[in-house]
Short mmCIF file of C-alpha atoms and ligand atoms in Angstrom, two decimals:
data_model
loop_
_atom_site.label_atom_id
_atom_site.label_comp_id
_atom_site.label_asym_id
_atom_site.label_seq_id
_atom_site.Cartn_x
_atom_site.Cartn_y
_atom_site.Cartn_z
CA UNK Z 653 163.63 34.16 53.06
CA UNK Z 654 165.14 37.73 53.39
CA UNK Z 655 168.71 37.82 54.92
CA UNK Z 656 168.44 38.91 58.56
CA UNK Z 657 172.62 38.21 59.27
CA UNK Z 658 173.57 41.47 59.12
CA UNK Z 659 172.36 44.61 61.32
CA UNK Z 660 173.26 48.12 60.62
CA UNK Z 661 173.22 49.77 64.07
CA UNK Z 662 174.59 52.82 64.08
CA UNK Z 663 174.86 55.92 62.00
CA UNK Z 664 177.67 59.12 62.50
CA UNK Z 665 177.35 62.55 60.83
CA UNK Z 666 180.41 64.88 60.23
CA UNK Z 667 179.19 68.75 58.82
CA UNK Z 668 182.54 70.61 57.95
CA UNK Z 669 182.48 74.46 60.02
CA UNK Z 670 181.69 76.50 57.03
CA UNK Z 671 178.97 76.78 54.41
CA UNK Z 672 178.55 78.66 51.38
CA UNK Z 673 175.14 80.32 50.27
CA UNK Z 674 174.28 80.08 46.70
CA UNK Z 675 174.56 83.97 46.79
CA UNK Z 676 178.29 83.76 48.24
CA UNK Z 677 179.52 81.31 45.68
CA UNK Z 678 177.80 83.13 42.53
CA UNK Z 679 179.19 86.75 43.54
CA UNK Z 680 182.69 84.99 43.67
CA UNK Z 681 182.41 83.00 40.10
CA UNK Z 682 181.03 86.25 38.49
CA UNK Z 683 184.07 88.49 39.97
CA UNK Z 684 186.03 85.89 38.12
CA UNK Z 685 183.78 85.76 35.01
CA UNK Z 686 183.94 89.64 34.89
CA UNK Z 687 188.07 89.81 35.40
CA UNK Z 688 188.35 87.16 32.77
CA UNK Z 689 186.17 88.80 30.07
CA UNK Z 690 188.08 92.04 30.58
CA UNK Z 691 191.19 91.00 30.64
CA UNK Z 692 190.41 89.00 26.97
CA UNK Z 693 188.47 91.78 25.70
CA UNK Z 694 190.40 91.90 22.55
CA UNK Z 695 190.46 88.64 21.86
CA UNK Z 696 186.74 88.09 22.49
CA UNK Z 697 185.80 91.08 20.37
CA UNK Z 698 188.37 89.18 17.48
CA UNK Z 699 186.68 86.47 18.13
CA UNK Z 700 189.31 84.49 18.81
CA UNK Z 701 187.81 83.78 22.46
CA UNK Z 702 184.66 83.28 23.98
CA UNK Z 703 183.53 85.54 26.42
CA UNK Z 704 182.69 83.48 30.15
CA UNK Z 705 178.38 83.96 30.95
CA UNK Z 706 177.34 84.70 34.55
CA UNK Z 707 176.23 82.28 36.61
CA UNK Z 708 172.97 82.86 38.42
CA UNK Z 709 171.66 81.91 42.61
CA UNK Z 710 167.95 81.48 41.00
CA UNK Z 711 168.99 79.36 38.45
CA UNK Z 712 171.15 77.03 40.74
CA UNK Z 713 168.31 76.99 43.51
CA UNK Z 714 165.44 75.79 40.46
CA UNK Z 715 168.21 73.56 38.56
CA UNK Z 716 169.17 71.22 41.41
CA UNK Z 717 167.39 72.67 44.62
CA UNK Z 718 170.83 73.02 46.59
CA UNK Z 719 170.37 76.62 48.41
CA UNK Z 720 173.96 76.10 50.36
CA UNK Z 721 177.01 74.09 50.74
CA UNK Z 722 179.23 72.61 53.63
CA UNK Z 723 182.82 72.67 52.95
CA UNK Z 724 186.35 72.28 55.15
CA UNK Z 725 187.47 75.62 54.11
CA UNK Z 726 185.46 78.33 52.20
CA UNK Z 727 187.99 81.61 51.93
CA UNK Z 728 190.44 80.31 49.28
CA UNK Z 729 186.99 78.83 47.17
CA UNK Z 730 185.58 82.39 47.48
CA UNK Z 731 188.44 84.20 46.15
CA UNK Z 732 188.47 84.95 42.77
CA UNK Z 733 192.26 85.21 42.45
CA UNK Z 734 192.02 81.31 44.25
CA UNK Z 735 188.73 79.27 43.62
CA UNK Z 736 189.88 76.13 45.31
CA UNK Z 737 189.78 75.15 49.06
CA UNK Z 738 193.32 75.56 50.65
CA UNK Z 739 194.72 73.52 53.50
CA UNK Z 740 197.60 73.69 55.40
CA UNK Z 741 200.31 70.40 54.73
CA UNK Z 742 200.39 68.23 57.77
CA UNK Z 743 203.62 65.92 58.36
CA UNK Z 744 203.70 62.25 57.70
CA UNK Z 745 203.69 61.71 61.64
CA UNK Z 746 200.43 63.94 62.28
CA UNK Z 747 196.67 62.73 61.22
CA UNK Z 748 195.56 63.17 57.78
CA UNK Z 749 192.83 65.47 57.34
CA UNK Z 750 191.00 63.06 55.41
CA UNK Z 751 191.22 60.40 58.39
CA UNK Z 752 190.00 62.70 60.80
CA UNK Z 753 187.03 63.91 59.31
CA UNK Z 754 186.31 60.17 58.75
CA UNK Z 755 187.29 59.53 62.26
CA UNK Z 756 184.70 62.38 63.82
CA UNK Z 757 181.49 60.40 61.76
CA UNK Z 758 183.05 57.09 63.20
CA UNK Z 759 183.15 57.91 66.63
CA UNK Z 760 179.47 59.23 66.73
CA UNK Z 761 178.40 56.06 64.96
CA UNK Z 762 180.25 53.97 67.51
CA UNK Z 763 178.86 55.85 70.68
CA UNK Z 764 175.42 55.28 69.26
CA UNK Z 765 176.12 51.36 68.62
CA UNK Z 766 177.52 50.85 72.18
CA UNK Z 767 181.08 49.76 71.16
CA UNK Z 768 184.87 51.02 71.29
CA UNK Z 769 186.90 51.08 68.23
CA UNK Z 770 188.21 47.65 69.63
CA UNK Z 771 185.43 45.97 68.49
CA UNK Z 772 185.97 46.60 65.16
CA UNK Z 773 187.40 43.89 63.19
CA UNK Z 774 187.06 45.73 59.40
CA UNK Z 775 187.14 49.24 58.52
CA UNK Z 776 186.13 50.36 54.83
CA UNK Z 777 186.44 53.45 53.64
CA UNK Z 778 184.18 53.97 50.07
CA UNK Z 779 185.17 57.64 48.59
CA UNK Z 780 184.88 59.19 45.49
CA UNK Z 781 188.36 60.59 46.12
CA UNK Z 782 191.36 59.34 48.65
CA UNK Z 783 193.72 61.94 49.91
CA UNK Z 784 196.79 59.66 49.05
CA UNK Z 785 197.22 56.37 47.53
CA UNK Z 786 199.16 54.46 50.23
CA UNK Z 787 198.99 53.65 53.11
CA UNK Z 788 195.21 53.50 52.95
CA UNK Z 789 193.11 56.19 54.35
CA UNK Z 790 191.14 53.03 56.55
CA UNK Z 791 194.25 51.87 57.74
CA UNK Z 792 195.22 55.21 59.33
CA UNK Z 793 191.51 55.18 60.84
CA UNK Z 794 191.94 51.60 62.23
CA UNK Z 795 194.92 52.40 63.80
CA UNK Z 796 193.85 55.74 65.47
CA UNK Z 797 190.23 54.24 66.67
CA UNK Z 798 192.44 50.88 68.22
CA UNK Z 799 190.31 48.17 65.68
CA UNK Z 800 191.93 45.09 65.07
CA UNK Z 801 191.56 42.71 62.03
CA UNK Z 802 192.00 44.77 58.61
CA UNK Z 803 191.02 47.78 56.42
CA UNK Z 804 190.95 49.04 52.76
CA UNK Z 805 190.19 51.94 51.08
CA UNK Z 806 187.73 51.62 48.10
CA UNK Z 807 185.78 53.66 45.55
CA UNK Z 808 182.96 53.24 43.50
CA UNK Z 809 181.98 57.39 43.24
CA UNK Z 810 178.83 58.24 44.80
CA UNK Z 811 177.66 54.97 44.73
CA UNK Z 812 180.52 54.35 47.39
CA UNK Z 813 178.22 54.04 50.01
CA UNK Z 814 176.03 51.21 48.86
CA UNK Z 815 178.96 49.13 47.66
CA UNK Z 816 180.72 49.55 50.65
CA UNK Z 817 177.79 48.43 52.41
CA UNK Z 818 177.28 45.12 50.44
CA UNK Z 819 181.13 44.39 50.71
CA UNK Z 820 181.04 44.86 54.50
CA UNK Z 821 178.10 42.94 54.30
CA UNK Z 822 179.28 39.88 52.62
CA UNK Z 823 182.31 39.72 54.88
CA UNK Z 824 179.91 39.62 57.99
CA UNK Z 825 178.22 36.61 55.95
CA UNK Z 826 181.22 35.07 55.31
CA UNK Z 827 182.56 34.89 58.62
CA UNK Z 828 186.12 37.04 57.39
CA UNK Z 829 184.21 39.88 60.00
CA UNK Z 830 182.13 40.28 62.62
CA UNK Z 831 182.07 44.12 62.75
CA UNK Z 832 182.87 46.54 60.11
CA UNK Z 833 182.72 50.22 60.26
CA UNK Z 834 182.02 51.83 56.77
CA UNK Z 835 183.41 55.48 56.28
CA UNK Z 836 182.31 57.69 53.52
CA UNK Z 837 184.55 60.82 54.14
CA UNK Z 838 184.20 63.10 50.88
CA UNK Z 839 186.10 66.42 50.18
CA UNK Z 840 184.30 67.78 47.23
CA UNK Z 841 185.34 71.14 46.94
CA UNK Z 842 189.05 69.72 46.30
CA UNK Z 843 187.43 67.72 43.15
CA UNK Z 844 185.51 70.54 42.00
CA UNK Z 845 186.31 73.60 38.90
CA UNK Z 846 184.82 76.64 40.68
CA UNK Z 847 185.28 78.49 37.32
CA UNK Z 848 183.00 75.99 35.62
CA UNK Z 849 180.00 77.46 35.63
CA UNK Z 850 177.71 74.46 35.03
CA UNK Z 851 179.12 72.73 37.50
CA UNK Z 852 180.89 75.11 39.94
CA UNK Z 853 177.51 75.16 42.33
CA UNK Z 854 177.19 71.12 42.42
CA UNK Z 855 178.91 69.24 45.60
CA UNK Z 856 179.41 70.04 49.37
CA UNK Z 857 181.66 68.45 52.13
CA UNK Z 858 180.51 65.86 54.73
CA UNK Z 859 181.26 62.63 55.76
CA UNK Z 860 179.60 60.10 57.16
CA UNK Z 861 180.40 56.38 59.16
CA UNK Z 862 178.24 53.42 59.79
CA UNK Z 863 178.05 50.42 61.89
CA UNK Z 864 177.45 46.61 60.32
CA UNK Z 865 177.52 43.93 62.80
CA UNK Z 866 176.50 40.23 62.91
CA UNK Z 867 173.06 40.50 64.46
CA UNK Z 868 173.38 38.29 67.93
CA UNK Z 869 176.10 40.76 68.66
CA UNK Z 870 174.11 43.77 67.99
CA UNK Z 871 172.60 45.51 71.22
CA UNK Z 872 168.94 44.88 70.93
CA UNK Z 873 166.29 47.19 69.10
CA UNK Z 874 169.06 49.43 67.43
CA UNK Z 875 169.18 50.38 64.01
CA UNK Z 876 168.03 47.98 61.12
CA UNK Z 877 168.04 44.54 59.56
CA UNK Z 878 170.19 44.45 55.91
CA UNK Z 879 167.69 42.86 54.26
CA UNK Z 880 168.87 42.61 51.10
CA UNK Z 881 171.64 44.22 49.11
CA UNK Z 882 172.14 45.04 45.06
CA UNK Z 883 174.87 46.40 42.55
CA UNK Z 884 174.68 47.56 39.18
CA UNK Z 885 177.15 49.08 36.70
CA UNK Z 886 177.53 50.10 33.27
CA UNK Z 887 180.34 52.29 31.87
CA UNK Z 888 179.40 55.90 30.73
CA UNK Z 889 181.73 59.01 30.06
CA UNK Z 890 179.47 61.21 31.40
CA UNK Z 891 180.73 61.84 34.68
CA UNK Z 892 184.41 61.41 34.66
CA UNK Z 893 187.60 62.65 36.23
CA UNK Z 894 190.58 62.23 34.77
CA UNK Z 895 193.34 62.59 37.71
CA UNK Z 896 195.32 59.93 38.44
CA UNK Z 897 199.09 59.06 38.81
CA UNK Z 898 199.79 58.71 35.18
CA UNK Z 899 199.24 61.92 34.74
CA UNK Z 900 202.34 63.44 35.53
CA UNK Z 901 204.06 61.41 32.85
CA UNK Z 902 201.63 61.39 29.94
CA UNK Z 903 203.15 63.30 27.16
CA UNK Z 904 201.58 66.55 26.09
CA UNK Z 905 199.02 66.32 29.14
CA UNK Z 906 199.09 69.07 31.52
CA UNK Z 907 198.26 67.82 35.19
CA UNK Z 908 196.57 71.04 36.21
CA UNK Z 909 194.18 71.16 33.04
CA UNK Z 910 190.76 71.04 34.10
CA UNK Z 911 189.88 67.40 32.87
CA UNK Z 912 191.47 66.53 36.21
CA UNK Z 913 188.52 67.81 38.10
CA UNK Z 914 185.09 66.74 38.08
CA UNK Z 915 183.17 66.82 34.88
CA UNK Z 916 179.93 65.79 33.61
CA UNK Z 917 176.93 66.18 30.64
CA UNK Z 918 174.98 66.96 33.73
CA UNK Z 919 171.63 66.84 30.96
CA UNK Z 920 172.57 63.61 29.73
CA UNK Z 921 173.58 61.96 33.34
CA UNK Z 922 169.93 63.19 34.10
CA UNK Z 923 167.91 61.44 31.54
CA UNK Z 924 170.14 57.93 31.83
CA UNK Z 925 170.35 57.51 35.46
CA UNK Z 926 166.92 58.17 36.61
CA UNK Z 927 165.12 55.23 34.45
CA UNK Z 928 167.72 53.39 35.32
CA UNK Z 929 167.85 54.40 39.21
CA UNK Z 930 163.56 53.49 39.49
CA UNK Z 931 163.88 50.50 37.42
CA UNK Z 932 166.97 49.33 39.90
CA UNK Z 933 164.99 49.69 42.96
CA UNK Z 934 161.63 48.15 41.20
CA UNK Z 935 163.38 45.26 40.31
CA UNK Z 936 165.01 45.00 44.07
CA UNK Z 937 161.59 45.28 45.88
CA UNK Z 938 160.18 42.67 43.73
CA UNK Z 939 162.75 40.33 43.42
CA UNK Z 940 162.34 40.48 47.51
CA UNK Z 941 158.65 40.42 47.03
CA UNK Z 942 158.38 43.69 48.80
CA UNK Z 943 155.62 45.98 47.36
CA UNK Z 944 156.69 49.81 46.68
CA UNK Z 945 154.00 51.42 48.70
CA UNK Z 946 154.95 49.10 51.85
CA UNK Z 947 158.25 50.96 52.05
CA UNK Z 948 158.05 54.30 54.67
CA UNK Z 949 161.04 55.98 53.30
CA UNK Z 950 163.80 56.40 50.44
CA UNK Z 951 167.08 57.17 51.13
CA UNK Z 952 168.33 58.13 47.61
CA UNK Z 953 171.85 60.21 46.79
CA UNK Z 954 171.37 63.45 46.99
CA UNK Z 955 172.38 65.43 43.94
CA UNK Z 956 169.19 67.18 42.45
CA UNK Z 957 165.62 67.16 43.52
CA UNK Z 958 163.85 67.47 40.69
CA UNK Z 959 165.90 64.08 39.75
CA UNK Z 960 164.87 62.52 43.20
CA UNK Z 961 161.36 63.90 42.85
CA UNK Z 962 161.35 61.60 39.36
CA UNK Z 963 163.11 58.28 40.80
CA UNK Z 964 160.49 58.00 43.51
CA UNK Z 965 157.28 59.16 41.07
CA UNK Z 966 158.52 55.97 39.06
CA UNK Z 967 159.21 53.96 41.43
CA UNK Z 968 155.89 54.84 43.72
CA UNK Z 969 153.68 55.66 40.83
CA UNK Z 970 152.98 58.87 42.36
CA UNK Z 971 154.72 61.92 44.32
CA UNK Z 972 156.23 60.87 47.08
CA UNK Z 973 156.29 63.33 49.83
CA UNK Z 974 158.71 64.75 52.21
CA UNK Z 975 158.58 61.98 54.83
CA UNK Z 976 159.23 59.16 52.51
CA UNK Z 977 161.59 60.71 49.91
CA UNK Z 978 163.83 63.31 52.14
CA UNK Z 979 165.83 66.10 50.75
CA UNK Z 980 169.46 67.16 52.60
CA UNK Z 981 170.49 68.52 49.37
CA UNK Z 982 169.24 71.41 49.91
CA UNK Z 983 171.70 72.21 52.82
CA UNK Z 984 174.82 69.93 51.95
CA UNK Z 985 174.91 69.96 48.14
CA UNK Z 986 175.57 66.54 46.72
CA UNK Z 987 178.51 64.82 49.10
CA UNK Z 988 179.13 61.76 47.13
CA UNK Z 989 178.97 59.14 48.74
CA UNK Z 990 177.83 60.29 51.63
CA UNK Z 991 174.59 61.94 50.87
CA UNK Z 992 172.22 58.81 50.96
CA UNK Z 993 173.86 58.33 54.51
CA UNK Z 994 173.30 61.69 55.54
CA UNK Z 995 169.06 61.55 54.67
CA UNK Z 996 169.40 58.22 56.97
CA UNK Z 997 171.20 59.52 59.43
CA UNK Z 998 168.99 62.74 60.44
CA UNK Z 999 165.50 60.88 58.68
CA UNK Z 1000 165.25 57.66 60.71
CA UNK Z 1001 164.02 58.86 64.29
CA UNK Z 1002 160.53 58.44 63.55
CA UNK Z 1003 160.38 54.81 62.25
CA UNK Z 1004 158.63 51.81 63.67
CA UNK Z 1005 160.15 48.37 64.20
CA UNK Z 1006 159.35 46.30 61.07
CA UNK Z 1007 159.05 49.56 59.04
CA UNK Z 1008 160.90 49.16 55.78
CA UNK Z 1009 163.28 51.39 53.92
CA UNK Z 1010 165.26 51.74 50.80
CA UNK Z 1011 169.23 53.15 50.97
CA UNK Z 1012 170.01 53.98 46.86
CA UNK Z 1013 173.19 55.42 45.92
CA UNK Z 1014 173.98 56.42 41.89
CA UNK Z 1015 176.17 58.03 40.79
CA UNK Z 1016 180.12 57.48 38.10
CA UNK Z 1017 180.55 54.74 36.25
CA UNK Z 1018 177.62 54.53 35.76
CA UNK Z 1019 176.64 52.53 38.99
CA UNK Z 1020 173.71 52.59 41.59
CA UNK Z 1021 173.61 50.49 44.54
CA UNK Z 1022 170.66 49.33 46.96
CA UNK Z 1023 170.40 47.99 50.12
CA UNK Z 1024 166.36 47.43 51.60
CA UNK Z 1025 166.59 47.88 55.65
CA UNK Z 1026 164.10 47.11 57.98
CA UNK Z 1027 163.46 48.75 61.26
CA UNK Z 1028 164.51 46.72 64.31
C1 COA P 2472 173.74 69.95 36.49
C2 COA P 2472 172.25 70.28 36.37
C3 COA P 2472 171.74 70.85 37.68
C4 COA P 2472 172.09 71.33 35.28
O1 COA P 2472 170.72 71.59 35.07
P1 COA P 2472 170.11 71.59 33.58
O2 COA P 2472 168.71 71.96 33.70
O3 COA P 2472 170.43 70.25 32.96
O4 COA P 2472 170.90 72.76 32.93
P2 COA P 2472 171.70 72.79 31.53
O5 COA P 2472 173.12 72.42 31.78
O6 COA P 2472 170.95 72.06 30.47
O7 COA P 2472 171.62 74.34 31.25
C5 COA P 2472 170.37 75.01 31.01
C6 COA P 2472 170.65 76.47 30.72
O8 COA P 2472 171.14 77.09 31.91
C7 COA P 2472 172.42 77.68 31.66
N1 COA P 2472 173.26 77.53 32.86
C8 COA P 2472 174.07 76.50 33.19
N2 COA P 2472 174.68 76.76 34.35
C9 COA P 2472 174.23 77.96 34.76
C10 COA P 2472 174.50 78.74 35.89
N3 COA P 2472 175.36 78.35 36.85
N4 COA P 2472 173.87 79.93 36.03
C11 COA P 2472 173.01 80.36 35.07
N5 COA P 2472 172.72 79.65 33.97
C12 COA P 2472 173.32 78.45 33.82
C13 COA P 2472 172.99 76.91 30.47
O9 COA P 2472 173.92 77.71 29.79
C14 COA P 2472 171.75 76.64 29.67
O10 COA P 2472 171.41 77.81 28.94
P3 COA P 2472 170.76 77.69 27.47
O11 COA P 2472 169.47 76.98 27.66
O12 COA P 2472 170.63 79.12 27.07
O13 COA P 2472 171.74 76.90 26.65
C15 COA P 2472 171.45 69.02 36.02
O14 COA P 2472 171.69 68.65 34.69
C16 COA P 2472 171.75 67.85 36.90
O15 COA P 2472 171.64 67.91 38.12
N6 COA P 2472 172.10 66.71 36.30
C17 COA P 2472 172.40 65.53 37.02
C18 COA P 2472 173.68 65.74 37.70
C19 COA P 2472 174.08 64.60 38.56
O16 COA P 2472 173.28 64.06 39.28
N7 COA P 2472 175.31 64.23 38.50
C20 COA P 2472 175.73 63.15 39.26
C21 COA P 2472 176.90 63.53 40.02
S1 COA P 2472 177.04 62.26 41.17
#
C-alpha cells in the first residue's frame, strides 16, 4: 500500500532582482582572460605560464542549455577587477540575508497552503551552502515567521531538496511533527570561481519553500500525496568544495585558493550520475509498482539539459517532451537544491487529481533523492 500520511500542499518561489545573460557574463570573464594574458605575457611566451582561453555564449547555451542566470547581486560578478557577488554586512540584530530570501519562498508557500507561520511545528532548511554555522539559518526563519516546535539547518548539495523532504517526511510519520516547512534558499554565485572558465557559466540564485503536513490537516484538494520517498549516496570527488572552518588553521593552505569554491570533472559527473539518476528512479517506480509511462511529469534538478534529456530517455524509453520533463534551467541556471522545486513550482497547474509525478534531485556526494507525488 503506498504511504498516503503525508501531503505536500504548498509550493513558494523566490527569483533574486537581477539576471545575467550568457552574453553579459562571457564579455566580463574574457575582459579578465584578456588582462590576465597581458599582464603574464612574458611568462606565457617563457613558458613558464599558461595563457587563460576565452570562454564562449554559444558554447555555454549548446553545453548545458542555460541562456541566463538569477543572482542577488550582479555588478561586483560582472566586474573584471571583482568577479564575485558583493553584499553589504548586516549586524547580528538585523535579518540575515540568507533567512530572508528563505523567508520570501516561505511566505508564498504558506499563503497558498492556508496557514500562518504558527502552524508550523518544524522548519528545515536543506542548502548546499549556510551563510553561518550557528545559530542555524532555520532557527532565525522560525523565529521571524512565529513557528513553534524546532528547526535545523541541513545539507546534502543539490540533492538538499529531496532529503529534506524525506526527513520532514518521516517526522510527520513519526508523530515528532505535524507541519514542517522545507526551505531550500541557495546563493550560488557566492560558491562559484567566475574566472573558471569551465565552470564560471554553471549556477544561478533562487530559493524555494514547501509545505508537508499530516494529511487530515491539509485543506482539501491542495497539492499532492508523498507517496513514496528514496535516498541514495555514494562518495565521489568529482564535485567538491573544500571550504570549511578548518581551513583557516591548516598549515600551508591558503583560505582564498580556489579549491574553496565549487569544483567539478563536469565530463565525468556527466557520465556517472545519469545511469545512476534513471536507474534510481526505475528502481523507485517499480519497487512502488508504478509503471514509467503512467507518470505525467518529472521534476528532475536542473543543471544541464542534454543530461535531463538522457535521464528521462532511460527512464521512459523514449524522449520525453516538454510537458513531462520541464526545463527552468534555461532561465535560472542550476540553483542547487532548489531547481527540482522550482520545475514543480511553475509546472504543476495543469495536473489532474490522481495524476502522478516524480521530484529527483542529484547532485555532491554523489547522492540523488526521489520522492513519487500524486495529484490530490
Ligand atoms: C559542465 C559541462 C556543461 C561542460 O560540458 P562538456 O561538454 O562536458 O565540456 P568539456 O568540459 O568536456 O569541454 C569541451 C570543450 O569545450 C571547452 N570549453 C570549456 N568551457 C568552455 C567555455 N566556457 N567556453 C568555450 N569553450 C569551453 C573545453 O576546453 C573543451 O575543449 P577541447 O575539446 O578543445 O578540450 C558538462 O560537463 C556538465 O554539465 N556536466 C555535468 C555537470 C553537473 O551536472 N554538475 C552537477 C552540479 S550539481
Amino acid at each position: 500500500m503506498p504511504d498516503r500520511h503525508v501531503v505536500l500542499s504548498a509550493t513558494g518561489l523566490y527569483t533574486p532582482p537581477f539576471s545575467i545573460s550568457n552574453d553579459e557574463l562571457v564579455d566580463s570573464f574574457n575582459q579578465y582572460v584578456r588582462r590576465y594574458n597581458a599582464e603574464n605575457a612574458e611568462s606565457i611566451a617563457s613558458g613558464s605560464l599558461k595563457a587563460l582561453s576565452e570562454s564562449s555564449a554559444d558554447f555555454i547555451d549548446k553545453a548545458s542549455g542555460i541562456h541566463s542566470r538569477f543572482v542577488l547581486e550582479k555588478d561586483g560578478i560582472l566586474n573584471p577587477d571583482i568577479m564575485r557577488p558583493q553584499f553589504v554586512k548586516r549586524s547580528d540584530d538585523e535579518l540575515s540575508l540568507h533567512a530572508e530570501i528563505g523567508i520570501a519562498a516561505a511566505n508564498q508557500a504558506l499563503a497558498k497552503a492556508g496557514l500562518h507561520g504558527s502552524d508550523i511545528d518544524m522548519v528545515l532548511v536543506a542548502n548546499s551552502n549556510m551563510q553561518r554555522p550557528y545559530p542555524s539559518i532555520s532557527v532565525e526563519i522560525q523565529a521571524a515567521l512565529g513557528a513553534g516546535g524546532f528547526a535545523f539547518d541541513m545539507s546534502v548539495a543539490c540533492s538538499s531538496a529531496t532529503f529534506g523532504l524525506q526527513t520532514a517526511a518521516d517526522a510527520i510519520k513519526s508523530g515528532s511533527a505535524t507541519r514542517v516547512l522545507i526551505v531550500n534558499a541557495e546563493m550560488c554565485s557566492a560558491q562559484l570561481n567566475y574566472r573558471e572558465r569551465d565552470s564560471h557559466f554553471i549556477f544561478g540564485d533562487a530559493a524555494t519553500a514547501i509545505v508537508l503536513e499530516r494529511n487530515d490537516l491539509a485543506a482539501a484538494g491542495l497539492g499532492f500525496n508523498v507517496l513514496s520517498t528514496q535516498l541514495w549516496t555514494q562518495f565521489s570527488n568529482n564535485i567538491r568544495s573544500n571550504f570549511g572552518f578548518l581551513n583557516r588553521c591548516e598549515i600551508g593552505n591558503d583560505p582564498l585558493s580556489a579549491d574553496k569554491l565549487f569544483i567539478q570533472q563536469g565530463r565525468k559527473v556527466f557520465k556517472e550520475v545519469c545511469p545512476a539518476v534513471s536507474e534510481h528512479i526505475t528502481h523507485h517506480l517499480s519497487a512502488q509498482n508504478i509503471s514509467p509511462q503512467n507518470i505525467k511529469r518529472f521534476w528532475l534538478h536542473q543543471a544541464n539539459r542534454a543530461m535531463n534529456e538522457l535521464i528521462s530517455r532511460r527512464v521512459l524509453g523514449r524522449d520525453a517532451t516538454e510537458e513531462e520533463a520541464p526545463l527552468i534551467l534555461d532561465r535560472y541556471a542550476n540553483t542547487s537544491s532548489a531547481g527540482s522545486i522550482i520545475a514543480l513550482h511553475l509546472h504543476q497547474a495543469d495536473l489532474q487529481n490522481g495524476d502522478l509525478g516524480v521530484l529527483c534531485s542529484f547532485g555532491a556526494g554523489y547522492s540523488i533523492g526521489s520522492a513519487i507525488l500524486e495529484k490530490r
